[in-house]
């Protein structure tokens, strides 16, 4: 009868799906086992598998009492058949029940720990994927910002210079028209020579910008730095600026700078001089590169009309329609300096010129 009840419960799907059906099956199996205890003392041995079955199918708050009831029934059955009381009659079922409870609780604890670790591993994998995606996004944004600075400081400024030179050539040709008197403008030959000079300068600027565009593709250092020092590149930059007279001076003992430092200082100088040419209406400007013991400083000073730096920074977020560069120049220069751990300052006032200063800490050499 016990075997038949057990086989019926194993075959019934409801026992595995429904806790109530499992409890009813255990009750029927317990009743059949109690009858077996009445018939034979050997039914005592079935108590041990019943312990595990009860702890498996019932919640812990019901499983432990069911094990205790089963142990008491086993002890009562043994005592009823033997008629004598001895320690083994109590210790056997009780030790078996204790071992069963400890085994099941230990297994459940291991299972919970395994599930917790599995969840932590899944969370770690998910977090790592999110972190990788965030790093990729940050890298993309940083690269876009870098390219925007590079294009603004090189190609955009170069094209602006070409435009200014071509306009100057147009004005020179207009001044030398035959229908104008000598007092009103230049002679045709003078106008032609002036226009050719402006066109040659524009062609040189276009050639330089073409070299810059090819550098973007090859990801090389600026052409001005490939075959010379930073001081030489700045001096050549000053000599090629159309409009105001620009002078370059070097102070201190030149030190070998890392390529990112040289690129940043050259780009800041290019952007600052472009602002001088396009906005400052300056007659003179000066670039000073100063090497000190622990830092290198680049100063760009002009005697132009100046501006209010606070309004310029505030307007960078919302550029005015038709603005030449959308107010991107000063934030881009500041970003370049701060990305290398340096400082960027602007001193200016309407009618008092402008001074731009960049200070970069020199890298510490390894002992």
XYZ file of C-alpha atoms in Angstrom, residues 8 12 52 89 125 138 148-149 157 184 207 222 230 240-241 247 266 294 306 309 339 348:
22
model
C 0.774 7.331 -7.606
C 0.775 12.692 -10.647
C 13.752 14.412 2.859
C 15.044 3.743 19.984
C 28.173 41.567 -16.999
C 32.395 59.398 -24.158
C 35.685 70.344 -33.989
C 38.587 72.173 -32.334
C 40.485 79.861 -39.859
C 40.968 108.195 -56.119
C 47.990 74.914 -49.779
C 50.675 69.532 -37.740
C 57.256 75.095 -31.826
C 51.955 84.915 -42.602
C 49.119 86.780 -40.845
C 55.764 89.942 -33.727
C 50.093 76.108 -31.919
C 57.903 74.083 -14.240
C 38.685 94.604 -27.189
C 34.955 88.390 -21.941
C 42.658 68.959 -21.219
C 40.082 92.402 -22.289
